[in-house]
Amino acid sequence: MKNRMAHFVARASALTLIGAALATAAPAPDPALVAAVADPGRTATYVARDPARHPAEELASFGIKPNMTVVELWPGGGYWTEILGAYLAKGGGTYYVALNAPGDAEEDKGTERWRTRMAAQKDRLGVIHETMLGPKNMDIAPAGSADMVLTFRNLHNWMDGGYADDVLAAAFKALKPGGILGVEEHRGRTDKPQDPKAKDGYVRQDYTVALAKKAGFVLIGSSEVNANPKDTKDWVDGVWTLPPTLSQGDKDRAKYVAIGEADNFVLRFQKPKH
């Protein structure tokens, strides 16, 4: 298995170079997407993170359209849900959110907080179809129904849980032929082997490409909109040392705030049309 993954990573390294060549200026976000990001109904703490996360630019790089069927995997607190829900509701799209499958007490509390926050905004977010994603829950949307599946900074969690391959297979199954998988993740260093569990929260870009390729996807684009060269990726608590978590509390806080959020890659994959 180790040799097989090494083979995939070697091939993916070449594909990552191709992806770098594909990292061109993203199309300008359409006005409806800009309006969704600017919506005054969004949570103020999320709006404060927009300069680090570049939501309109990132979504535009994936090629999102307001009438699409979109699946968001593991929404966390709802940063992206608040944008995607409003955008798709106004554009006649269909929106699935695959929540953490029940079982972990802290994650279950997080799901309930997400539900409470989204319920308070239901008039502007429209209908959100809830599904579940976990080791034994991979039916994220009806097979062949989605135009786009999106995941933001979650891949390291699935690697840690040992089911990243299953998640990518579920995304492949949910997508229509020609559908798009958009992945944002904390970019790991290339001068050290990838920890298969990604315990520090960082994932090598070529390793991600290899995982997606193994699931049947083709890399068709990338964006450096969330790159951060200040992130040296050697922190005491991994990526959680940096904002927004700031795991060290007041210790060296100013230093970590000045560095900012992690260096993140943004990749666009496609399910082959035939």
PDB file of C-alpha atoms in Angstrom:
ATOM      1  CA  MET A   1       0.000   0.000   0.000  1.00  0.00           C
ATOM      2  CA  LYS A   2       2.867   2.349   0.890  1.00  0.00           C
ATOM      3  CA  ASN A   3       4.580   1.695  -2.461  1.00  0.00           C
ATOM      4  CA  ARG A   4       1.329   2.207  -4.304  1.00  0.00           C
ATOM      5  CA  MET A   5       0.742   5.562  -2.631  1.00  0.00           C
ATOM      6  CA  ALA A   6       4.340   6.582  -3.328  1.00  0.00           C
ATOM      7  CA  HIS A   7       3.697   5.790  -6.995  1.00  0.00           C
ATOM      8  CA  PHE A   8       0.590   7.957  -6.975  1.00  0.00           C
ATOM      9  CA  VAL A   9       2.440  10.806  -5.252  1.00  0.00           C
ATOM     10  CA  ALA A  10       5.259  10.654  -7.790  1.00  0.00           C
ATOM     11  CA  ARG A  11       2.775  10.916 -10.628  1.00  0.00           C
ATOM     12  CA  ALA A  12       0.832  13.596  -8.788  1.00  0.00           C
ATOM     13  CA  SER A  13       3.966  15.698  -8.330  1.00  0.00           C
ATOM     14  CA  ALA A  14       4.090  16.091 -12.080  1.00  0.00           C
ATOM     15  CA  LEU A  15       0.403  16.912 -12.109  1.00  0.00           C
ATOM     16  CA  THR A  16       0.933  19.509  -9.402  1.00  0.00           C
ATOM     17  CA  LEU A  17       3.426  21.237 -11.667  1.00  0.00           C
ATOM     18  CA  ILE A  18       0.763  21.188 -14.356  1.00  0.00           C
ATOM     19  CA  GLY A  19      -1.675  22.592 -11.823  1.00  0.00           C
ATOM     20  CA  ALA A  20       0.753  25.404 -11.072  1.00  0.00           C
ATOM     21  CA  ALA A  21       0.719  26.234 -14.752  1.00  0.00           C
ATOM     22  CA  LEU A  22      -3.064  26.256 -14.555  1.00  0.00           C
ATOM     23  CA  ALA A  23      -2.995  28.766 -11.682  1.00  0.00           C
ATOM     24  CA  THR A  24      -4.046  31.764 -13.686  1.00  0.00           C
ATOM     25  CA  ALA A  25      -6.086  34.762 -12.667  1.00  0.00           C
ATOM     26  CA  ALA A  26      -9.532  33.576 -11.619  1.00  0.00           C
ATOM     27  CA  PRO A  27     -12.541  34.992 -13.427  1.00  0.00           C
ATOM     28  CA  ALA A  28     -14.083  37.997 -11.744  1.00  0.00           C
ATOM     29  CA  PRO A  29     -16.836  36.927  -9.321  1.00  0.00           C
ATOM     30  CA  ASP A  30     -20.306  37.541 -10.709  1.00  0.00           C
ATOM     31  CA  PRO A  31     -22.324  40.341  -9.067  1.00  0.00           C
ATOM     32  CA  ALA A  32     -24.659  37.892  -7.315  1.00  0.00           C
ATOM     33  CA  LEU A  33     -21.687  36.221  -5.626  1.00  0.00           C
ATOM     34  CA  VAL A  34     -20.245  39.562  -4.571  1.00  0.00           C
ATOM     35  CA  ALA A  35     -23.672  40.472  -3.162  1.00  0.00           C
ATOM     36  CA  ALA A  36     -23.837  37.206  -1.189  1.00  0.00           C
ATOM     37  CA  VAL A  37     -20.469  37.947   0.394  1.00  0.00           C
ATOM     38  CA  ALA A  38     -21.546  41.523   1.183  1.00  0.00           C
ATOM     39  CA  ASP A  39     -24.897  40.435   2.665  1.00  0.00           C
ATOM     40  CA  PRO A  40     -25.396  42.206   6.032  1.00  0.00           C
ATOM     41  CA  GLY A  41     -27.024  39.057   7.418  1.00  0.00           C
ATOM     42  CA  ARG A  42     -23.658  37.266   7.657  1.00  0.00           C
ATOM     43  CA  THR A  43     -22.046  36.688  11.045  1.00  0.00           C
ATOM     44  CA  ALA A  44     -19.687  39.559  11.908  1.00  0.00           C
ATOM     45  CA  THR A  45     -16.796  37.311  13.015  1.00  0.00           C
ATOM     46  CA  TYR A  46     -16.953  35.533   9.663  1.00  0.00           C
ATOM     47  CA  VAL A  47     -16.941  38.799   7.737  1.00  0.00           C
ATOM     48  CA  ALA A  48     -13.796  39.769   9.646  1.00  0.00           C
ATOM     49  CA  ARG A  49     -12.023  36.744   8.133  1.00  0.00           C
ATOM     50  CA  ASP A  50     -12.851  37.636   4.533  1.00  0.00           C
ATOM     51  CA  PRO A  51      -9.494  39.389   3.893  1.00  0.00           C
ATOM     52  CA  ALA A  52      -7.736  36.101   4.725  1.00  0.00           C
ATOM     53  CA  ARG A  53     -10.188  33.758   3.032  1.00  0.00           C
ATOM     54  CA  HIS A  54     -11.128  35.651  -0.170  1.00  0.00           C
ATOM     55  CA  PRO A  55     -14.507  33.912  -0.489  1.00  0.00           C
ATOM     56  CA  ALA A  56     -15.769  35.493  -3.709  1.00  0.00           C
ATOM     57  CA  GLU A  57     -12.465  34.975  -5.513  1.00  0.00           C
ATOM     58  CA  GLU A  58     -12.123  31.383  -4.345  1.00  0.00           C
ATOM     59  CA  LEU A  59     -15.648  30.388  -5.332  1.00  0.00           C
ATOM     60  CA  ALA A  60     -15.190  32.089  -8.693  1.00  0.00           C
ATOM     61  CA  SER A  61     -12.023  30.032  -9.248  1.00  0.00           C
ATOM     62  CA  PHE A  62     -14.126  26.878  -8.900  1.00  0.00           C
ATOM     63  CA  GLY A  63     -16.484  28.150 -11.607  1.00  0.00           C
ATOM     64  CA  ILE A  64     -19.584  28.240  -9.409  1.00  0.00           C
ATOM     65  CA  LYS A  65     -22.904  29.382 -10.916  1.00  0.00           C
ATOM     66  CA  PRO A  66     -26.036  30.374  -8.977  1.00  0.00           C
ATOM     67  CA  ASN A  67     -28.256  27.710 -10.567  1.00  0.00           C
ATOM     68  CA  MET A  68     -25.978  24.771  -9.740  1.00  0.00           C
ATOM     69  CA  THR A  69     -26.564  21.844  -7.420  1.00  0.00           C
ATOM     70  CA  VAL A  70     -23.777  22.231  -4.855  1.00  0.00           C
ATOM     71  CA  VAL A  71     -22.698  19.968  -1.987  1.00  0.00           C
ATOM     72  CA  GLU A  72     -20.668  21.408   0.886  1.00  0.00           C
ATOM     73  CA  LEU A  73     -18.825  18.860   3.026  1.00  0.00           C
ATOM     74  CA  TRP A  74     -18.465  19.448   6.774  1.00  0.00           C
ATOM     75  CA  PRO A  75     -19.493  23.106   7.079  1.00  0.00           C
ATOM     76  CA  GLY A  76     -17.913  23.752  10.489  1.00  0.00           C
ATOM     77  CA  GLY A  77     -19.458  26.859  11.971  1.00  0.00           C
ATOM     78  CA  GLY A  78     -21.026  27.897   8.685  1.00  0.00           C
ATOM     79  CA  TYR A  79     -18.636  30.447   7.216  1.00  0.00           C
ATOM     80  CA  TRP A  80     -19.216  29.173   3.695  1.00  0.00           C
ATOM     81  CA  THR A  81     -22.820  28.111   4.301  1.00  0.00           C
ATOM     82  CA  GLU A  82     -23.853  31.693   4.958  1.00  0.00           C
ATOM     83  CA  ILE A  83     -22.493  32.678   1.546  1.00  0.00           C
ATOM     84  CA  LEU A  84     -23.444  29.648  -0.511  1.00  0.00           C
ATOM     85  CA  GLY A  85     -26.962  29.439   0.904  1.00  0.00           C
ATOM     86  CA  ALA A  86     -27.810  33.015  -0.028  1.00  0.00           C
ATOM     87  CA  TYR A  87     -26.154  32.759  -3.432  1.00  0.00           C
ATOM     88  CA  LEU A  88     -27.873  29.538  -4.472  1.00  0.00           C
ATOM     89  CA  ALA A  89     -31.244  30.480  -2.992  1.00  0.00           C
ATOM     90  CA  LYS A  90     -31.421  33.624  -5.096  1.00  0.00           C
ATOM     91  CA  GLY A  91     -30.116  31.887  -8.205  1.00  0.00           C
ATOM     92  CA  GLY A  92     -32.463  28.912  -8.197  1.00  0.00           C
ATOM     93  CA  GLY A  93     -29.756  26.450  -7.235  1.00  0.00           C
ATOM     94  CA  THR A  94     -29.943  23.385  -4.992  1.00  0.00           C
ATOM     95  CA  TYR A  95     -27.813  23.147  -1.865  1.00  0.00           C
ATOM     96  CA  TYR A  96     -26.775  20.064   0.090  1.00  0.00           C
ATOM     97  CA  VAL A  97     -24.710  20.257   3.264  1.00  0.00           C
ATOM     98  CA  ALA A  98     -23.094  17.037   4.471  1.00  0.00           C
ATOM     99  CA  LEU A  99     -22.811  17.451   8.243  1.00  0.00           C
ATOM    100  CA  ASN A 100     -20.521  15.513  10.556  1.00  0.00           C
ATOM    101  CA  ALA A 101     -22.122  12.160  11.252  1.00  0.00           C
ATOM    102  CA  PRO A 102     -23.250  11.867  14.904  1.00  0.00           C
ATOM    103  CA  GLY A 103     -21.019  10.159  17.423  1.00  0.00           C
ATOM    104  CA  ASP A 104     -18.460  12.637  18.730  1.00  0.00           C
ATOM    105  CA  ALA A 105     -19.798  14.842  21.522  1.00  0.00           C
ATOM    106  CA  GLU A 106     -17.915  17.978  20.512  1.00  0.00           C
ATOM    107  CA  GLU A 107     -18.742  17.553  16.830  1.00  0.00           C
ATOM    108  CA  ASP A 108     -22.402  16.945  17.714  1.00  0.00           C
ATOM    109  CA  LYS A 109     -22.459  20.231  19.630  1.00  0.00           C
ATOM    110  CA  GLY A 110     -20.895  21.943  16.647  1.00  0.00           C
ATOM    111  CA  THR A 111     -23.606  20.564  14.370  1.00  0.00           C
ATOM    112  CA  GLU A 112     -26.308  21.896  16.658  1.00  0.00           C
ATOM    113  CA  ARG A 113     -24.655  25.308  16.750  1.00  0.00           C
ATOM    114  CA  TRP A 114     -24.536  25.265  12.947  1.00  0.00           C
ATOM    115  CA  ARG A 115     -28.237  24.366  12.790  1.00  0.00           C
ATOM    116  CA  THR A 116     -29.159  27.149  15.222  1.00  0.00           C
ATOM    117  CA  ARG A 117     -27.183  29.742  13.302  1.00  0.00           C
ATOM    118  CA  MET A 118     -28.599  28.690   9.932  1.00  0.00           C
ATOM    119  CA  ALA A 119     -32.168  28.514  11.265  1.00  0.00           C
ATOM    120  CA  ALA A 120     -31.872  32.140  12.359  1.00  0.00           C
ATOM    121  CA  GLN A 121     -31.038  33.064   8.737  1.00  0.00           C
ATOM    122  CA  LYS A 122     -33.442  30.725   6.956  1.00  0.00           C
ATOM    123  CA  ASP A 123     -35.260  33.525   5.146  1.00  0.00           C
ATOM    124  CA  ARG A 124     -32.145  34.486   3.215  1.00  0.00           C
ATOM    125  CA  LEU A 125     -30.462  31.077   3.008  1.00  0.00           C
ATOM    126  CA  GLY A 126     -33.381  29.166   1.547  1.00  0.00           C
ATOM    127  CA  VAL A 127     -33.704  25.389   1.686  1.00  0.00           C
ATOM    128  CA  ILE A 128     -30.620  23.510   2.820  1.00  0.00           C
ATOM    129  CA  HIS A 129     -30.774  19.757   2.283  1.00  0.00           C
ATOM    130  CA  GLU A 130     -28.954  18.052   5.151  1.00  0.00           C
ATOM    131  CA  THR A 131     -27.057  14.813   4.676  1.00  0.00           C
ATOM    132  CA  MET A 132     -24.397  13.145   6.805  1.00  0.00           C
ATOM    133  CA  LEU A 133     -20.722  12.405   6.225  1.00  0.00           C
ATOM    134  CA  GLY A 134     -18.686  10.077   8.403  1.00  0.00           C
ATOM    135  CA  PRO A 135     -16.915   6.709   8.306  1.00  0.00           C
ATOM    136  CA  LYS A 136     -20.246   4.893   7.879  1.00  0.00           C
ATOM    137  CA  ASN A 137     -22.191   7.701   6.172  1.00  0.00           C
ATOM    138  CA  MET A 138     -21.127   8.446   2.610  1.00  0.00           C
ATOM    139  CA  ASP A 139     -24.425   9.292   0.906  1.00  0.00           C
ATOM    140  CA  ILE A 140     -23.733  13.013   0.640  1.00  0.00           C
ATOM    141  CA  ALA A 141     -26.206  13.586  -2.220  1.00  0.00           C
ATOM    142  CA  PRO A 142     -28.072  11.476  -4.779  1.00  0.00           C
ATOM    143  CA  ALA A 143     -25.695   9.764  -7.194  1.00  0.00           C
ATOM    144  CA  GLY A 144     -24.928  11.854 -10.284  1.00  0.00           C
ATOM    145  CA  SER A 145     -26.922  14.841  -9.038  1.00  0.00           C
ATOM    146  CA  ALA A 146     -24.305  17.462  -8.150  1.00  0.00           C
ATOM    147  CA  ASP A 147     -22.610  20.016 -10.346  1.00  0.00           C
ATOM    148  CA  MET A 148     -20.083  20.806  -7.643  1.00  0.00           C
ATOM    149  CA  VAL A 149     -18.780  19.356  -4.370  1.00  0.00           C
ATOM    150  CA  LEU A 150     -16.801  21.703  -2.127  1.00  0.00           C
ATOM    151  CA  THR A 151     -14.593  21.131   0.891  1.00  0.00           C
ATOM    152  CA  PHE A 152     -12.708  23.771   2.819  1.00  0.00           C
ATOM    153  CA  ARG A 153      -9.833  22.742   5.118  1.00  0.00           C
ATOM    154  CA  ASN A 154     -11.278  19.321   5.951  1.00  0.00           C
ATOM    155  CA  LEU A 155      -9.081  16.827   4.128  1.00  0.00           C
ATOM    156  CA  HIS A 156      -6.609  16.542   7.026  1.00  0.00           C
ATOM    157  CA  ASN A 157      -9.457  15.462   9.326  1.00  0.00           C
ATOM    158  CA  TRP A 158     -10.513  12.643   7.003  1.00  0.00           C
ATOM    159  CA  MET A 159      -6.890  11.553   6.676  1.00  0.00           C
ATOM    160  CA  ASP A 160      -6.613  11.468  10.447  1.00  0.00           C
ATOM    161  CA  GLY A 161      -9.779   9.372  10.591  1.00  0.00           C
ATOM    162  CA  GLY A 162      -8.490   6.995   7.925  1.00  0.00           C
ATOM    163  CA  TYR A 163     -11.316   7.509   5.430  1.00  0.00           C
ATOM    164  CA  ALA A 164     -10.170  10.261   3.062  1.00  0.00           C
ATOM    165  CA  ASP A 165     -10.329   7.832   0.128  1.00  0.00           C
ATOM    166  CA  ASP A 166     -13.948   7.029   0.972  1.00  0.00           C
ATOM    167  CA  VAL A 167     -14.902  10.712   1.098  1.00  0.00           C
ATOM    168  CA  LEU A 168     -13.376  11.413  -2.300  1.00  0.00           C
ATOM    169  CA  ALA A 169     -15.122   8.350  -3.718  1.00  0.00           C
ATOM    170  CA  ALA A 170     -18.408   9.667  -2.301  1.00  0.00           C
ATOM    171  CA  ALA A 171     -17.802  13.025  -3.952  1.00  0.00           C
ATOM    172  CA  PHE A 172     -17.070  11.314  -7.261  1.00  0.00           C
ATOM    173  CA  LYS A 173     -20.289   9.306  -6.966  1.00  0.00           C
ATOM    174  CA  ALA A 174     -22.427  12.369  -6.154  1.00  0.00           C
ATOM    175  CA  LEU A 175     -21.127  14.430  -9.081  1.00  0.00           C
ATOM    176  CA  LYS A 176     -22.508  14.471 -12.573  1.00  0.00           C
ATOM    177  CA  PRO A 177     -20.064  13.627 -15.373  1.00  0.00           C
ATOM    178  CA  GLY A 178     -18.072  16.816 -15.856  1.00  0.00           C
ATOM    179  CA  GLY A 179     -18.845  17.959 -12.308  1.00  0.00           C
ATOM    180  CA  ILE A 180     -16.318  19.852 -10.196  1.00  0.00           C
ATOM    181  CA  LEU A 181     -14.642  18.998  -6.904  1.00  0.00           C
ATOM    182  CA  GLY A 182     -13.226  22.101  -5.195  1.00  0.00           C
ATOM    183  CA  VAL A 183     -10.658  21.558  -2.447  1.00  0.00           C
ATOM    184  CA  GLU A 184      -9.075  24.080  -0.113  1.00  0.00           C
ATOM    185  CA  GLU A 185      -6.505  22.768   2.365  1.00  0.00           C
ATOM    186  CA  HIS A 186      -3.525  23.819   4.485  1.00  0.00           C
ATOM    187  CA  ARG A 187      -0.504  23.335   2.237  1.00  0.00           C
ATOM    188  CA  GLY A 188       2.177  21.024   3.609  1.00  0.00           C
ATOM    189  CA  ARG A 189       5.910  21.364   3.077  1.00  0.00           C
ATOM    190  CA  THR A 190       7.469  19.571   0.131  1.00  0.00           C
ATOM    191  CA  ASP A 191      10.776  18.909   1.886  1.00  0.00           C
ATOM    192  CA  LYS A 192       9.349  16.294   4.242  1.00  0.00           C
ATOM    193  CA  PRO A 193       7.192  13.197   3.699  1.00  0.00           C
ATOM    194  CA  GLN A 194       3.470  13.503   4.162  1.00  0.00           C
ATOM    195  CA  ASP A 195       2.185  12.205   7.472  1.00  0.00           C
ATOM    196  CA  PRO A 196      -0.702   9.922   6.364  1.00  0.00           C
ATOM    197  CA  LYS A 197      -2.649  11.133   9.402  1.00  0.00           C
ATOM    198  CA  ALA A 198      -1.832  14.824   8.802  1.00  0.00           C
ATOM    199  CA  LYS A 199      -1.558  15.344  12.555  1.00  0.00           C
ATOM    200  CA  ASP A 200      -0.239  18.893  12.140  1.00  0.00           C
ATOM    201  CA  GLY A 201      -3.152  19.844   9.869  1.00  0.00           C
ATOM    202  CA  TYR A 202      -0.986  20.282   6.776  1.00  0.00           C
ATOM    203  CA  VAL A 203      -1.330  18.250   3.569  1.00  0.00           C
ATOM    204  CA  ARG A 204       1.100  18.314   0.681  1.00  0.00           C
ATOM    205  CA  GLN A 205      -0.468  19.560  -2.517  1.00  0.00           C
ATOM    206  CA  ASP A 206       0.928  16.681  -4.566  1.00  0.00           C
ATOM    207  CA  TYR A 207      -0.418  14.200  -2.011  1.00  0.00           C
ATOM    208  CA  THR A 208      -3.887  15.731  -2.381  1.00  0.00           C
ATOM    209  CA  VAL A 209      -3.665  15.479  -6.159  1.00  0.00           C
ATOM    210  CA  ALA A 210      -2.685  11.830  -5.801  1.00  0.00           C
ATOM    211  CA  LEU A 211      -5.672  11.077  -3.568  1.00  0.00           C
ATOM    212  CA  ALA A 212      -8.062  12.796  -5.966  1.00  0.00           C
ATOM    213  CA  LYS A 213      -6.559  11.070  -8.992  1.00  0.00           C
ATOM    214  CA  LYS A 214      -6.932   7.696  -7.292  1.00  0.00           C
ATOM    215  CA  ALA A 215     -10.639   8.490  -6.855  1.00  0.00           C
ATOM    216  CA  GLY A 216     -10.945   9.165 -10.601  1.00  0.00           C
ATOM    217  CA  PHE A 217     -10.635  12.955 -10.710  1.00  0.00           C
ATOM    218  CA  VAL A 218      -8.581  15.067 -13.086  1.00  0.00           C
ATOM    219  CA  LEU A 219      -6.826  18.235 -11.920  1.00  0.00           C
ATOM    220  CA  ILE A 220      -7.959  21.101 -14.148  1.00  0.00           C
ATOM    221  CA  GLY A 221      -7.022  24.233 -12.222  1.00  0.00           C
ATOM    222  CA  SER A 222      -5.639  25.846  -9.111  1.00  0.00           C
ATOM    223  CA  SER A 223      -5.544  29.208  -7.408  1.00  0.00           C
ATOM    224  CA  GLU A 224      -3.032  30.939  -5.148  1.00  0.00           C
ATOM    225  CA  VAL A 225      -5.623  33.328  -3.743  1.00  0.00           C
ATOM    226  CA  ASN A 226      -5.080  31.950  -0.227  1.00  0.00           C
ATOM    227  CA  ALA A 227      -1.311  31.471  -0.358  1.00  0.00           C
ATOM    228  CA  ASN A 228       0.660  32.802   2.619  1.00  0.00           C
ATOM    229  CA  PRO A 229       4.473  32.701   2.291  1.00  0.00           C
ATOM    230  CA  LYS A 230       4.827  33.777   5.944  1.00  0.00           C
ATOM    231  CA  ASP A 231       3.582  30.368   7.075  1.00  0.00           C
ATOM    232  CA  THR A 232       6.684  28.223   7.676  1.00  0.00           C
ATOM    233  CA  LYS A 233       4.545  25.226   8.775  1.00  0.00           C
ATOM    234  CA  ASP A 234       6.748  24.245  11.703  1.00  0.00           C
ATOM    235  CA  TRP A 235       4.577  25.416  14.590  1.00  0.00           C
ATOM    236  CA  VAL A 236       4.349  23.834  18.018  1.00  0.00           C
ATOM    237  CA  ASP A 237       0.662  22.923  17.590  1.00  0.00           C
ATOM    238  CA  GLY A 238       0.676  22.638  13.831  1.00  0.00           C
ATOM    239  CA  VAL A 239      -1.700  24.794  11.870  1.00  0.00           C
ATOM    240  CA  TRP A 240      -3.794  25.486  14.977  1.00  0.00           C
ATOM    241  CA  THR A 241      -0.978  27.657  16.331  1.00  0.00           C
ATOM    242  CA  LEU A 242      -1.972  30.292  13.768  1.00  0.00           C
ATOM    243  CA  PRO A 243      -5.221  32.289  13.518  1.00  0.00           C
ATOM    244  CA  PRO A 244      -8.066  31.761  13.891  1.00  0.00           C
ATOM    245  CA  THR A 245      -7.404  29.100  16.564  1.00  0.00           C
ATOM    246  CA  LEU A 246      -4.307  30.660  18.187  1.00  0.00           C
ATOM    247  CA  SER A 247      -3.755  27.594  20.371  1.00  0.00           C
ATOM    248  CA  GLN A 248      -0.949  29.257  22.361  1.00  0.00           C
ATOM    249  CA  GLY A 249      -3.271  31.877  23.791  1.00  0.00           C
ATOM    250  CA  ASP A 250      -1.349  35.025  24.726  1.00  0.00           C
ATOM    251  CA  LYS A 251       2.060  33.435  24.205  1.00  0.00           C
ATOM    252  CA  ASP A 252       3.621  35.002  21.091  1.00  0.00           C
ATOM    253  CA  ARG A 253       0.123  36.035  20.054  1.00  0.00           C
ATOM    254  CA  ALA A 254       1.226  39.161  18.199  1.00  0.00           C
ATOM    255  CA  LYS A 255       3.732  37.092  16.212  1.00  0.00           C
ATOM    256  CA  TYR A 256       1.125  34.578  15.087  1.00  0.00           C
ATOM    257  CA  VAL A 257      -1.473  37.239  14.310  1.00  0.00           C
ATOM    258  CA  ALA A 258       1.101  39.011  12.156  1.00  0.00           C
ATOM    259  CA  ILE A 259       1.750  35.790  10.224  1.00  0.00           C
ATOM    260  CA  GLY A 260      -1.964  35.336   9.635  1.00  0.00           C
ATOM    261  CA  GLU A 261      -3.942  32.286   8.606  1.00  0.00           C
ATOM    262  CA  ALA A 262      -2.165  29.294   7.122  1.00  0.00           C
ATOM    263  CA  ASP A 263      -0.802  28.925   3.622  1.00  0.00           C
ATOM    264  CA  ASN A 264      -3.637  27.239   1.721  1.00  0.00           C
ATOM    265  CA  PHE A 265      -3.898  25.743  -1.735  1.00  0.00           C
ATOM    266  CA  VAL A 266      -7.086  25.804  -3.782  1.00  0.00           C
ATOM    267  CA  LEU A 267      -7.520  23.020  -6.339  1.00  0.00           C
ATOM    268  CA  ARG A 268     -10.193  22.401  -8.941  1.00  0.00           C
ATOM    269  CA  PHE A 269     -10.775  18.814 -10.044  1.00  0.00           C
ATOM    270  CA  GLN A 270     -13.228  17.410 -12.570  1.00  0.00           C
ATOM    271  CA  LYS A 271     -15.053  14.138 -12.856  1.00  0.00           C
ATOM    272  CA  PRO A 272     -14.417  13.016 -16.437  1.00  0.00           C
ATOM    273  CA  LYS A 273     -17.308  13.684 -18.799  1.00  0.00           C
ATOM    274  CA  HIS A 274     -17.156  10.187 -20.273  1.00  0.00           C
TER     275      HIS A 274
END
